[in-house]
Structures are given as C-alpha cells and as structure tokens.
Coordinates of C-alpha atoms in Angstrom, one line a residue:
Chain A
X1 CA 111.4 96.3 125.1
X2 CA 107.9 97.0 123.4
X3 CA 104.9 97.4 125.9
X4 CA 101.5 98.2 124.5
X5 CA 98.0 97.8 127.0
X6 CA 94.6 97.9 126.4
X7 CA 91.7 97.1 128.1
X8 CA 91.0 93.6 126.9
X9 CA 86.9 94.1 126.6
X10 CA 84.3 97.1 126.3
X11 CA 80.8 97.0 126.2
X12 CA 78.5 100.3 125.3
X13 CA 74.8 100.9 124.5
X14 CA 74.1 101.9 120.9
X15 CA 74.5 106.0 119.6
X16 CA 76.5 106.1 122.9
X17 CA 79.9 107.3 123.0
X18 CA 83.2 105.0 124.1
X19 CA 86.9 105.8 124.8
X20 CA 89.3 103.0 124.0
X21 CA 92.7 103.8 125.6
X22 CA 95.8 102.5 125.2
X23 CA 99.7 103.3 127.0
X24 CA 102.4 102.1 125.1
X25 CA 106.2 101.6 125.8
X26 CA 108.4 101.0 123.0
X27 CA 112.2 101.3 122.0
X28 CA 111.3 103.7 119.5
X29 CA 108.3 105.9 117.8
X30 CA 107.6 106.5 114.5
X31 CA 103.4 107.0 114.6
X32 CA 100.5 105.5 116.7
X33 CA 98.0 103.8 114.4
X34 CA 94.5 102.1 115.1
X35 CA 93.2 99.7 113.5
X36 CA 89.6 97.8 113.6
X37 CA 89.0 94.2 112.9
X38 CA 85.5 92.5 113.0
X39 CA 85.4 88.4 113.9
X40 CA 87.5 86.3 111.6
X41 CA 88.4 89.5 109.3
X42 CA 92.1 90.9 108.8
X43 CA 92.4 94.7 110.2
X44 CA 91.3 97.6 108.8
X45 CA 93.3 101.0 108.8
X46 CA 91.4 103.6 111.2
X47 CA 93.8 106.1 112.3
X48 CA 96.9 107.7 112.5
X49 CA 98.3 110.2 115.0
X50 CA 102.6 111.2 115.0
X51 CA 101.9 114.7 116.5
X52 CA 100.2 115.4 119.7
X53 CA 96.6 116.0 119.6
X54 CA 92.9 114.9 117.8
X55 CA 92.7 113.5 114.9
X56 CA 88.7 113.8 113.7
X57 CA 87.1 111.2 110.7
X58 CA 83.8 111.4 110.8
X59 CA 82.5 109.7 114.1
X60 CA 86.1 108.5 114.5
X61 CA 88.8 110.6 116.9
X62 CA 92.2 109.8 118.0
X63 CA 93.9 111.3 120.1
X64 CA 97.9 111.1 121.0
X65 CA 100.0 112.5 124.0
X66 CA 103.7 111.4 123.5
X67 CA 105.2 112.5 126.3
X68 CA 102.6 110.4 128.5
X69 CA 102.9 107.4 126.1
X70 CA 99.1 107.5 125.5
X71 CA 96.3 107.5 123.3
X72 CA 92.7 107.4 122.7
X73 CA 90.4 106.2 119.9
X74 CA 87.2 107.7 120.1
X75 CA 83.7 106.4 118.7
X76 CA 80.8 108.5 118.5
X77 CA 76.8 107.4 117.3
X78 CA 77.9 103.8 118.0
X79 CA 76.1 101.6 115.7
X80 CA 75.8 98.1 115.9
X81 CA 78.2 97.7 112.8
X82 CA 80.7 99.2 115.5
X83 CA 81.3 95.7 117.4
X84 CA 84.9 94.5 116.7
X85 CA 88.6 94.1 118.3
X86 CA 90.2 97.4 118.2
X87 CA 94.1 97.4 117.5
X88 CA 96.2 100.2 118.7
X89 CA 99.9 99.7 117.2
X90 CA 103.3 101.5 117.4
X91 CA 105.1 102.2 114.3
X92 CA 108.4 101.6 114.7
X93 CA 111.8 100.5 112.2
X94 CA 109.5 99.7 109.1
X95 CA 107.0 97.6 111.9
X96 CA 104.5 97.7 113.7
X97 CA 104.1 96.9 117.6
X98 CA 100.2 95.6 118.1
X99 CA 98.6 95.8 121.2
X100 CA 96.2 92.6 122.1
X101 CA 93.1 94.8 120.9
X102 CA 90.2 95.8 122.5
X103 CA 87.0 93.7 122.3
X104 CA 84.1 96.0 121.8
X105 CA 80.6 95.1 122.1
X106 CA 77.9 96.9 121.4
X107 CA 74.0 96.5 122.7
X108 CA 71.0 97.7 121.7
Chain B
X1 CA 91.7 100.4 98.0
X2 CA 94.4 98.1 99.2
X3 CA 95.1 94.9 96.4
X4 CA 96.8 92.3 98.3
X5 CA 95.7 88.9 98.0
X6 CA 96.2 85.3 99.9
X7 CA 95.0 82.1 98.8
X8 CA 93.4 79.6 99.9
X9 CA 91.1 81.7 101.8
X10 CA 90.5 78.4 104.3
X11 CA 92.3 74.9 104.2
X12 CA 91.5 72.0 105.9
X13 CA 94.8 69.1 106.6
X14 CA 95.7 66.3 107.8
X15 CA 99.4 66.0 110.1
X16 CA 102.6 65.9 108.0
X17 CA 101.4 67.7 104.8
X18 CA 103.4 70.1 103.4
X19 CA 101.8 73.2 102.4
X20 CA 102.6 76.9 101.3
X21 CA 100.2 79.6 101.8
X22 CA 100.1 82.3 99.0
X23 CA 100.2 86.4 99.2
X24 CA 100.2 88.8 96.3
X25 CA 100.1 92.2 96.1
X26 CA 99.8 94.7 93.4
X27 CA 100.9 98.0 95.0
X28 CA 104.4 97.5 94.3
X29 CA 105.3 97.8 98.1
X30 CA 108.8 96.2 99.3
X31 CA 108.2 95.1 102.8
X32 CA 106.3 92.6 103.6
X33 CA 104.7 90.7 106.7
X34 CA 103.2 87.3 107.8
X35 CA 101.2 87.6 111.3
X36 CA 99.8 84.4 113.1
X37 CA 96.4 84.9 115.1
X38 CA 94.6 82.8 117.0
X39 CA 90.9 83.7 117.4
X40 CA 90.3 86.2 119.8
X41 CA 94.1 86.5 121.0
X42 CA 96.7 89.4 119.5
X43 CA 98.8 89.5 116.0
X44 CA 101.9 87.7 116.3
X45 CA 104.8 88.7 113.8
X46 CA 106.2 85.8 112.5
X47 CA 108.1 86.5 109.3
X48 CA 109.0 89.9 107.3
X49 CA 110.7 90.8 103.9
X50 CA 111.9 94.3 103.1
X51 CA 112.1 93.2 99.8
X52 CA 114.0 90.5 97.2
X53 CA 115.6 88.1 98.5
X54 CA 115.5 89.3 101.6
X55 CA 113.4 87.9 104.7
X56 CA 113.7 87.7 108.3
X57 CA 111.9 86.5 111.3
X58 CA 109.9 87.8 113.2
X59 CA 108.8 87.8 117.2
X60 CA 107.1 84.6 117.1
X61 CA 108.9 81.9 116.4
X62 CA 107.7 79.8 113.9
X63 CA 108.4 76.4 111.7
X64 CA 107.2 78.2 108.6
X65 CA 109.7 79.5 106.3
X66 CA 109.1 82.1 103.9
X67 CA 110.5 83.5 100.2
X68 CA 110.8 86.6 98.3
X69 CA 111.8 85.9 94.7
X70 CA 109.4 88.5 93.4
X71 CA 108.3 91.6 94.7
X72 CA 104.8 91.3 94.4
X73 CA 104.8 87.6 96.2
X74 CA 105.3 87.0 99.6
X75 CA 104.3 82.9 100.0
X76 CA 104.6 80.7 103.1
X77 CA 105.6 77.4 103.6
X78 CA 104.9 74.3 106.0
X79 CA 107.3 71.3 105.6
X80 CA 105.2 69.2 108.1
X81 CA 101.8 70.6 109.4
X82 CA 100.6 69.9 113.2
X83 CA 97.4 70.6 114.8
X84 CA 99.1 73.1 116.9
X85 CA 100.0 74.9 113.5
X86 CA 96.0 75.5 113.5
X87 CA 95.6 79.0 113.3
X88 CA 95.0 82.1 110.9
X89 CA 97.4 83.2 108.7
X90 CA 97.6 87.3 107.6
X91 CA 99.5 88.7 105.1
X92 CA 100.2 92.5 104.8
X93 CA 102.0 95.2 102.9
X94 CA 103.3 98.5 103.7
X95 CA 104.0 102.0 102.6
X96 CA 104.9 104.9 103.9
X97 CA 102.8 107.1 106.0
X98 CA 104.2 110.3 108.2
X99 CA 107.0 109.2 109.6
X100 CA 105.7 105.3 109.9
X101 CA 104.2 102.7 107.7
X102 CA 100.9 101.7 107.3
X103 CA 99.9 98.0 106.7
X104 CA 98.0 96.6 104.2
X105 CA 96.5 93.5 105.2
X106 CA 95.1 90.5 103.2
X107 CA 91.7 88.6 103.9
X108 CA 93.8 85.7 105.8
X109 CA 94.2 81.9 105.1
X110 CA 92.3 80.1 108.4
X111 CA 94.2 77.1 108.7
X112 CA 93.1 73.6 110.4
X113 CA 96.0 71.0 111.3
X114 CA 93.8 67.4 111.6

C-alpha cells in the first residue's frame, strides 16, 4: 500500500524559518519530490531528493532519510509570496504518490 | 519552462452535457496524467497514458474516459456531467528525472456541474 503524511496546516511569522515533514510508506521508491501550489494554481516543481541527505536551492532545502521513510522541505527568509499547499510525493512505476499537502500560512 | 496546455481554463454547465476537457503538450513526453482536486483537499489520480493508444485508470475512480491518439494530446471526456463532477481538472506530463519522473502540470480546467 502507499502511505504518505503530512501535517495538514502550518503557520509562521514572515523571514522566519519552517520545517515541513513528511513520512512516507510506499510499495516502491524511485525519488521524493516536493512540489508547491498556491490557491487554485496547478503544482509547481520544488525539489528532488533519491539519495540521502540536503538538497540546497536558494532559501529552499530538502532533505531525505530512506531508511526512516522521511523527509523535510525546508524554507528560509519566508516571505509572504511563501503562503501555499506544499506537496510531498513519491516517485514510483512512472507515478507519483501525493501526500494531502501542507497548508502554509504565512503572517506578517 | 514546461509547455503543456488545457483548455477551457474554467467552464460553467448545466447536468447531462457532454463535455471533453482538452491537454496539449509540446515536450514530446509519452506519459501522461489527469488528477481531480477538490479545493483544499489532495490530487487524485484519475486517468494515465504511457503513450498512443494506450490509457489506463487511475486510483480514483471516475466516469470520465480518456484518449490518446496523438502524442502531444491527452483530452478528457464527460458523457453526462453531474454537480458532483464539480471539481478541478489537472493535466500533467512527465520526463525522466534520477531514477523517477517529474511532472509537468497544466494551469487546470475548474469545472462547475449546475
């Protein structure tokens, strides 16, 4: 079976730093990807990890432990801009497995 | 820069009309996806093509069917549209990346069952 969990909602001041998490279970593994989508948008390509370890982009990081089934996106500077559902998704037999996403909301 | 394309980009219905949703792309990739979402709630897979002529379903069941005469077109189809068909459409491409595929997706066609 495929199992993917993240938390469902985030909220975080503005130039803080957040960790979005997310565990997955899933028949198979081919690459953890992450994705962002703002309101009423289709998703965006952020990230992808197939090795263990951080990935860096700018003030984007993701990190990926496969032996713990786990994985981190990390936002730096968070701007306003920055407020969106964040998809974590398992690659997997020319697919991919999407979490729910993570609502993120930034404040001022 | 990804080029895929769906039109319309919103459509407004009334019960019982047919209707086929359209998705192009001009990267020349061979699999292809169609993903329900409701607003707020997560992707749902509910068709895929891995190229001509072939398609396949996907984890949501749906009463949309889909074809794949050309590679670059991907469209959708409603026989009969309900108001519990209401929902956004997405479209999406892949290509290889590592030892996955990324997706490409479309802008979406938000769909509204009267």
């Amino acid at each position: 079976g495929q199992n993917i969990d993240q938390p469902t909602e985030m909220t975080a001041t503005e130039g803080a730093i957040v960790q979005i998490n997310c565990t997955y279970q899933t028949s198979g593994f081919n690459g953890l990807f992450w994705y962002q989508q703002h309101a009423g948008e289709a998703p965006t390509f952020l990230s992808y990890n197939v090795l263990d370890g951080l990935e860096e982009k700018g003030r984007f990081s993701s990190f990926l432990s496969r032996s713990k089934g786990y994985s981190y996106l990390l936002l730096k500077e968070l701007q306003m801009k920055d407020s969106a559902s964040y998809l974590c998704a398992v690659s997997w037999r020319d697919k991919l497995v999407f979490g729910a996403g993570t609502i993120l909301r930034v404040k001022s | 820069e990804a080029d895929i394309y769906q039109t319309p980009r919103y459509l407004v219905i009334g019960t019982g009309k047919k209707i086929t949703l359209e998705c192009s792309q001009t990267m020349g990739h061979d699999k292809m996806y169609w993903y329900q979402q409701d607003p707020g709630m997560e992707l749902h897979l509910i068709h895929y093509s891995y190229g001509v002529n072939s398609t396949e379903k996907g984890d949501l069941s749906s009463e949309s069917t889909v074809s794949r005469i050309r590679t670059e077109h991907f469209p959708l189809t409603l026989e009969s549209a309900r108001p519990s068909h209401t929902s956004q459409y997405l479209c999406a491409s892949s290509a290889p990346r590592g030892t996955g595929y990324e997706q490409y997706f479309g802008p979406g066609t938000r769909l509204t069952v009267t």
